[in-house]
CSV table of C-alpha atoms in Angstrom, one decimal:
chain,number,residue,atom,x,y,z
A,124,MET,CA,43.7,-11.6,-77.3
A,125,PRO,CA,44.3,-14.9,-75.6
A,126,PRO,CA,41.0,-16.5,-74.4
A,127,LEU,CA,42.0,-16.7,-70.7
A,128,LEU,CA,42.9,-13.0,-70.7
A,129,ARG,CA,39.6,-12.1,-72.4
A,130,LEU,CA,37.7,-14.2,-69.7
A,131,PHE,CA,39.6,-12.5,-66.9
A,132,LEU,CA,38.7,-9.0,-68.2
A,133,MET,CA,35.0,-9.9,-68.5
A,134,VAL,CA,34.9,-11.1,-64.9
A,135,CYS,CA,36.6,-7.9,-63.7
A,136,CYS,CA,34.0,-5.8,-65.5
A,137,LEU,CA,31.2,-7.7,-63.7
A,138,LEU,CA,32.6,-7.1,-60.2
A,139,PRO,CA,31.1,-4.3,-58.1
A,140,LEU,CA,33.2,-1.2,-57.8
A,141,SER,CA,33.5,-1.7,-54.0
A,142,TRP,CA,35.2,-5.1,-54.4
A,143,PRO,CA,37.2,-6.1,-52.5
A,144,PRO,CA,35.2,-4.8,-49.5
A,145,GLU,CA,36.7,-2.2,-47.3
A,146,VAL,CA,37.9,-3.3,-43.9
A,147,GLY,CA,35.0,-3.1,-41.4
A,148,ALA,CA,32.3,-2.7,-44.0
A,149,GLN,CA,29.0,-4.2,-43.1
A,150,ALA,CA,26.3,-5.0,-45.6
A,151,THR,CA,23.3,-5.0,-43.2
A,152,PRO,CA,23.4,-3.1,-39.9
A,153,ALA,CA,22.8,-5.3,-36.9
A,154,ALA,CA,19.9,-4.5,-34.5
A,155,TYR,CA,20.9,-3.3,-31.1
A,156,ALA,CA,19.7,-5.5,-28.2
A,157,LEU,CA,19.9,-4.9,-24.5
A,158,ASP,CA,22.1,-7.5,-22.8
A,159,ARG,CA,20.2,-10.3,-20.9
A,160,THR,CA,16.8,-9.2,-22.0
A,161,GLU,CA,14.0,-11.2,-23.6
A,162,VAL,CA,10.7,-10.5,-25.3
A,163,HIS,CA,7.9,-13.0,-24.7
A,164,ARG,CA,4.6,-12.8,-26.7
A,165,LEU,CA,1.6,-13.7,-24.6
A,166,HIS,CA,-1.9,-14.2,-25.9
A,167,SER,CA,-4.6,-13.1,-23.5
A,168,ARG,CA,-7.6,-15.4,-23.6
A,169,LEU,CA,-9.4,-13.0,-21.2
A,170,LEU,CA,-8.9,-9.9,-23.3
A,171,GLN,CA,-8.6,-11.6,-26.7
A,172,ARG,CA,-5.5,-9.6,-27.5
A,173,ASP,CA,-1.8,-10.2,-27.8
A,174,TYR,CA,0.8,-8.5,-25.6
A,175,GLU,CA,4.5,-8.6,-25.2
A,176,LEU,CA,6.4,-9.0,-21.9
A,177,TYR,CA,9.8,-7.5,-21.8
A,178,ILE,CA,12.0,-9.5,-19.4
A,179,GLY,CA,15.2,-8.1,-17.9
A,180,LEU,CA,17.2,-10.9,-16.4
A,181,PRO,CA,19.8,-10.4,-13.6
A,182,PRO,CA,23.5,-10.8,-14.2
A,183,GLU,CA,24.8,-14.4,-14.6
A,184,SER,CA,26.5,-14.0,-11.2
A,185,GLU,CA,23.0,-14.2,-9.6
A,186,ALA,CA,22.3,-17.6,-11.1
A,187,GLY,CA,20.1,-19.6,-8.7
A,188,ALA,CA,19.1,-16.6,-6.6
A,189,ARG,CA,15.4,-15.8,-6.1
A,190,LEU,CA,15.0,-12.1,-6.9
A,191,PRO,CA,12.2,-9.5,-6.6
A,192,LEU,CA,10.0,-8.7,-9.6
A,193,LEU,CA,9.6,-5.1,-10.7
A,194,PHE,CA,6.7,-4.6,-13.1
A,195,VAL,CA,6.6,-1.4,-15.1
A,196,THR,CA,3.9,-0.1,-17.5
A,197,ASP,CA,4.5,1.6,-20.8
A,198,ALA,CA,7.3,-0.8,-21.5
A,199,PRO,CA,8.6,0.5,-24.9
A,200,VAL,CA,9.5,3.8,-23.2
A,201,ALA,CA,10.1,2.8,-19.5
A,202,PHE,CA,11.8,-0.6,-19.8
A,203,PRO,CA,15.1,0.6,-21.4
A,204,VAL,CA,15.3,3.5,-19.0
A,205,ILE,CA,14.8,1.4,-15.9
A,206,ARG,CA,16.9,-1.5,-17.2
A,207,ALA,CA,19.9,0.8,-17.8
A,208,MET,CA,19.6,2.6,-14.5
A,209,SER,CA,19.1,-0.6,-12.5
A,210,ARG,CA,22.2,-2.2,-14.0
A,211,ARG,CA,24.1,1.0,-13.2
A,212,LEU,CA,22.9,1.2,-9.6
A,213,GLY,CA,22.9,-2.5,-8.9
A,214,HIS,CA,26.0,-3.7,-10.6
A,215,GLU,CA,28.4,-0.7,-11.0
A,216,GLY,CA,27.1,1.3,-7.9
A,217,PRO,CA,26.1,-0.6,-6.0
A,218,GLN,CA,23.1,1.4,-4.7
A,219,SER,CA,20.2,-1.1,-5.3
A,220,GLN,CA,19.8,-4.8,-5.3
A,221,GLN,CA,19.3,-7.0,-8.4
A,222,MET,CA,15.9,-7.9,-9.6
A,223,VAL,CA,13.9,-9.3,-12.5
A,224,LEU,CA,12.4,-6.4,-14.5
A,225,VAL,CA,9.0,-7.1,-16.3
A,226,GLY,CA,7.9,-4.5,-18.9
A,227,LEU,CA,4.2,-4.5,-19.6
A,228,SER,CA,3.9,-3.5,-23.3
A,229,TYR,CA,0.9,-2.3,-25.3
A,230,ALA,CA,-1.5,-4.6,-27.1
A,231,LEU,CA,-0.1,-5.6,-30.4
A,232,GLY,CA,-1.8,-3.8,-33.2
A,233,ASP,CA,-2.8,-0.9,-31.0
A,234,SER,CA,-1.1,2.4,-30.7
A,235,ALA,CA,0.3,3.4,-27.4
A,236,THR,CA,-2.5,5.9,-26.9
A,237,VAL,CA,-5.3,3.4,-27.6
A,238,SER,CA,-3.8,0.7,-25.5
A,239,ARG,CA,-3.0,2.8,-22.4
A,240,ASN,CA,-6.3,4.8,-22.6
A,241,ARG,CA,-8.1,1.5,-22.4
A,242,ASP,CA,-6.0,-0.6,-20.1
A,243,TYR,CA,-4.7,1.9,-17.5
A,244,THR,CA,-7.9,3.8,-16.7
A,245,PRO,CA,-10.3,2.6,-14.0
A,246,SER,CA,-13.5,4.2,-15.4
A,247,GLN,CA,-15.2,5.6,-18.5
A,248,ARG,CA,-14.3,9.2,-19.5
A,249,ALA,CA,-16.6,11.5,-21.3
A,250,SER,CA,-15.0,14.4,-23.1
A,251,LYS,CA,-16.0,16.5,-26.0
A,252,ASP,CA,-12.4,16.7,-27.1
A,253,GLU,CA,-12.1,12.9,-27.5
A,254,ASP,CA,-12.9,10.7,-30.4
A,255,SER,CA,-16.1,8.8,-29.6
A,256,SER,CA,-14.4,5.6,-30.6
A,257,THR,CA,-11.8,5.9,-28.0
A,258,ARG,CA,-12.2,3.3,-25.2
A,259,TYR,CA,-11.5,3.9,-21.5
A,260,GLY,CA,-12.1,2.3,-18.2
A,261,GLU,CA,-10.9,-1.3,-18.6
A,262,ALA,CA,-8.3,-1.4,-15.8
A,263,GLU,CA,-10.2,-4.1,-14.0
A,264,ALA,CA,-9.9,-6.4,-17.0
A,265,TYR,CA,-6.2,-5.6,-17.2
A,266,VAL,CA,-5.8,-6.4,-13.5
A,267,ARG,CA,-7.3,-9.9,-14.2
A,268,PHE,CA,-4.9,-10.3,-17.2
A,269,ILE,CA,-1.9,-9.6,-14.9
A,270,ARG,CA,-3.2,-11.8,-12.1
A,271,GLU,CA,-4.5,-14.8,-14.0
A,272,GLU,CA,-2.3,-14.9,-17.1
A,273,VAL,CA,0.9,-12.9,-16.6
A,274,LEU,CA,1.8,-14.1,-13.1
A,275,PRO,CA,1.3,-17.9,-14.0
A,276,TYR,CA,3.3,-17.4,-17.2
A,277,LEU,CA,6.2,-15.8,-15.3
A,278,ALA,CA,6.1,-18.5,-12.6
A,279,THR,CA,6.7,-21.1,-15.4
A,280,HIS,CA,9.2,-19.2,-17.6
A,281,VAL,CA,11.2,-17.0,-15.2
A,282,PRO,CA,12.4,-19.3,-12.4
A,283,GLN,CA,14.5,-16.5,-10.8
A,284,ALA,CA,11.4,-14.5,-9.9
A,285,ASP,CA,10.3,-14.5,-6.2
A,286,PRO,CA,6.5,-14.4,-6.2
A,287,SER,CA,6.5,-13.0,-2.6
A,288,ARG,CA,8.3,-9.8,-3.7
A,289,ARG,CA,6.3,-8.1,-6.5
A,290,TYR,CA,6.8,-4.4,-7.0
A,291,PHE,CA,5.1,-1.9,-9.4
A,292,ALA,CA,6.3,1.2,-11.2
A,293,GLY,CA,4.2,3.5,-13.4
A,294,HIS,CA,4.2,7.0,-14.7
A,295,SER,CA,1.2,9.3,-15.6
A,296,TYR,CA,-1.6,6.9,-16.7
A,297,GLY,CA,0.6,4.1,-15.5
A,298,GLY,CA,0.7,5.7,-12.1
A,299,LEU,CA,-3.1,6.1,-12.2
A,300,PHE,CA,-3.4,2.4,-12.9
A,301,GLY,CA,-1.0,1.6,-10.0
A,302,ALA,CA,-3.1,3.8,-7.6
A,303,HIS,CA,-6.2,2.0,-8.6
A,304,VAL,CA,-4.6,-1.4,-8.0
A,305,LEU,CA,-3.3,-0.2,-4.6
A,306,LEU,CA,-6.8,0.7,-3.4
A,307,HIS,CA,-8.7,-2.2,-4.8
A,308,HIS,CA,-6.2,-5.1,-5.3
A,309,THR,CA,-3.6,-4.3,-2.7
A,310,ASP,CA,-2.3,-7.9,-2.6
A,311,LEU,CA,-1.1,-7.8,-6.2
A,312,PHE,CA,2.0,-5.9,-5.4
A,313,GLN,CA,3.8,-5.1,-2.1
A,314,ARG,CA,5.6,-1.8,-3.1
A,315,TYR,CA,4.3,0.9,-5.5
A,316,ILE,CA,6.4,3.5,-7.2
A,317,LEU,CA,3.8,6.0,-8.5
A,318,SER,CA,5.4,8.7,-10.7
A,319,SER,CA,3.3,11.8,-11.6
A,320,PRO,CA,0.1,9.7,-11.3
A,321,SER,CA,-2.9,11.1,-13.3
A,322,LEU,CA,-5.1,11.5,-10.2
A,323,TRP,CA,-7.1,14.2,-12.0
A,324,TYR,CA,-8.7,11.5,-14.1
A,325,ASP,CA,-12.5,11.2,-14.1
A,326,GLN,CA,-13.0,14.1,-11.7
A,327,GLU,CA,-10.3,12.8,-9.3
A,328,ARG,CA,-12.0,9.4,-9.0
A,329,VAL,CA,-9.1,7.7,-7.2
A,330,LEU,CA,-8.8,10.5,-4.7
A,331,ARG,CA,-12.4,10.3,-3.9
A,332,GLU,CA,-12.1,6.5,-3.4
A,333,ALA,CA,-9.1,7.0,-1.2
A,334,ALA,CA,-11.1,9.5,0.9
A,335,GLN,CA,-13.9,7.0,1.4
A,336,LEU,CA,-11.4,4.3,2.5
A,337,ALA,CA,-9.7,6.8,4.9
A,338,ALA,CA,-13.1,7.7,6.4
A,339,LYS,CA,-13.6,4.0,7.2
A,340,ARG,CA,-10.0,3.5,8.3
A,341,GLN,CA,-9.8,0.6,5.8
A,342,PRO,CA,-6.6,-1.4,6.5
A,343,LEU,CA,-4.3,-2.0,3.5
A,344,LYS,CA,-0.9,-3.5,3.5
A,345,ALA,CA,1.5,-1.7,1.1
A,346,GLN,CA,4.6,0.5,0.9
A,347,VAL,CA,4.1,3.5,-1.5
A,348,LEU,CA,6.5,6.1,-2.9
A,349,LEU,CA,4.7,9.0,-4.7
A,350,LEU,CA,6.8,11.3,-6.9
A,351,ALA,CA,6.2,14.3,-9.1
A,352,GLY,CA,8.1,17.1,-10.8
A,353,ALA,CA,8.2,20.4,-9.1
A,354,LYS,CA,6.8,22.1,-12.3
A,355,GLU,CA,3.7,19.8,-12.3
A,356,GLN,CA,1.4,22.3,-10.7
A,357,ALA,CA,-1.1,24.8,-12.0
A,358,ALA,CA,0.2,28.3,-12.7
A,359,PRO,CA,-1.3,30.8,-10.2
A,360,GLY,CA,-4.6,32.3,-11.5
A,361,ARG,CA,-5.0,29.8,-14.3
A,362,ARG,CA,-7.8,27.3,-14.3
A,363,PRO,CA,-6.7,23.9,-15.6
A,364,ARG,CA,-8.4,22.4,-18.6
A,365,PRO,CA,-10.1,19.0,-17.9
A,366,GLY,CA,-7.9,16.1,-18.7
A,367,ARG,CA,-4.8,18.1,-19.3
A,368,GLU,CA,-1.9,16.8,-17.2
A,369,ALA,CA,0.3,19.8,-18.1
A,370,ASP,CA,-2.4,22.2,-16.7
A,371,GLY,CA,-3.3,20.2,-13.6
A,372,ASP,CA,-1.9,20.4,-10.1
A,373,ILE,CA,-0.3,17.0,-10.0
A,374,VAL,CA,2.0,18.0,-7.1
A,375,GLY,CA,-1.1,19.0,-5.0
A,376,ASN,CA,-2.9,15.8,-5.9
A,377,VAL,CA,0.2,13.7,-4.9
A,378,ARG,CA,0.3,15.5,-1.5
A,379,ARG,CA,-3.5,14.9,-1.0
A,380,PHE,CA,-3.1,11.3,-1.9
A,381,GLU,CA,-0.2,10.9,0.5
A,382,ARG,CA,-2.3,12.4,3.4
A,383,LEU,CA,-5.2,10.1,2.6
A,384,LEU,CA,-3.1,6.9,2.3
A,385,ALA,CA,-1.4,7.8,5.6
A,386,GLN,CA,-4.8,7.4,7.3
A,387,LEU,CA,-5.1,3.7,6.1
A,388,PRO,CA,-3.7,1.2,8.7
A,389,GLY,CA,-0.9,-0.8,7.2
A,390,VAL,CA,0.1,1.6,4.5
A,391,GLN,CA,3.6,3.1,4.6
A,392,VAL,CA,3.7,6.1,2.3
A,393,GLN,CA,6.1,8.9,1.5
A,394,SER,CA,6.4,11.5,-1.3
A,395,GLN,CA,9.2,13.2,-3.1
A,396,ILE,CA,8.9,16.3,-5.3
A,397,ILE,CA,11.7,16.5,-7.9
A,398,PRO,CA,13.1,20.0,-8.5
A,399,ASP,CA,13.1,21.5,-12.0
A,400,GLU,CA,11.2,18.6,-13.7
A,401,ASP,CA,7.8,18.6,-15.5
A,402,HIS,CA,5.4,15.9,-16.5
A,403,LEU,CA,7.6,14.7,-19.4
A,404,SER,CA,11.0,14.9,-17.8
A,405,ALA,CA,10.3,13.7,-14.2
A,406,PHE,CA,10.2,10.0,-15.1
A,407,PRO,CA,13.9,9.1,-15.3
A,408,SER,CA,14.7,10.9,-12.0
A,409,ALA,CA,11.6,9.3,-10.4
A,410,MET,CA,12.7,5.8,-11.4
A,411,VAL,CA,16.2,6.3,-10.0
A,412,ARG,CA,14.8,7.4,-6.7
A,413,GLY,CA,12.2,4.6,-6.9
A,414,LEU,CA,14.9,1.9,-7.4
A,415,ARG,CA,16.9,3.1,-4.4
A,416,TRP,CA,13.7,3.1,-2.3
A,417,ALA,CA,12.1,-0.2,-3.4
A,418,LEU,CA,15.3,-2.2,-3.8
A,419,PRO,CA,17.8,-0.9,-1.3
A,420,ARG,CA,21.2,-2.6,-1.3
A,421,ARG,CA,21.4,-5.2,1.4
């Protein structure tokens, strides 16, 4: 056999069976990324933890415009939902105005449960059902993190953001955190979208604090939208288990909170109960309604 033919056959034997590659074949799947979004890692000197900020930037057509900031808790779950709906409503609708979306993610190295239990709750919680190592009640420290570290960072790195228009959205424990901020740090945000807030927490602590402010006619300046799913109320004749959102009367608590907030001078509040939704399914519908309310098309 001629040497060149022998060499050719040896090379052919070494080639993979898939060579030449099929049209459209891809060796490594590409990661999916949301258009015009960024992830910024931020070390908190106050908390000695690292967090990620998910930033959703407006369309390029809005270059140079100063736009509202919408902060949302539970970013890994909430950010892509709100991002998709805001683009749909604001660009293809149009039913709401453009904005800069800021997703507040969990502390790196912590599970979602550990991070939100600690950062979103305003007080300690004692429960026989909980692991004694679980930490609660550090919402005040998390407020400082937002005010003293997140806001200055955004002012430097996101020039499109209008610092005079800061809005908040949160669901469940995120809604509880927003309610706490509303009552005690009302200047941090101007509009609050509180979806299925866990107002049952710590023997309805936030409701008791709101009642105290209402009794004093404490002036606060804020616009508030409260939302809950129609199925988020206790079944007749059943006593809710402490700390169980699915058993509690979130609808009743939302209505009580609305009545108390309405007694505070300077607060504009309304509520919406979403038909056919429960604690897990209410969030997407609540955010669509919240976007239309907080960011109405001009």
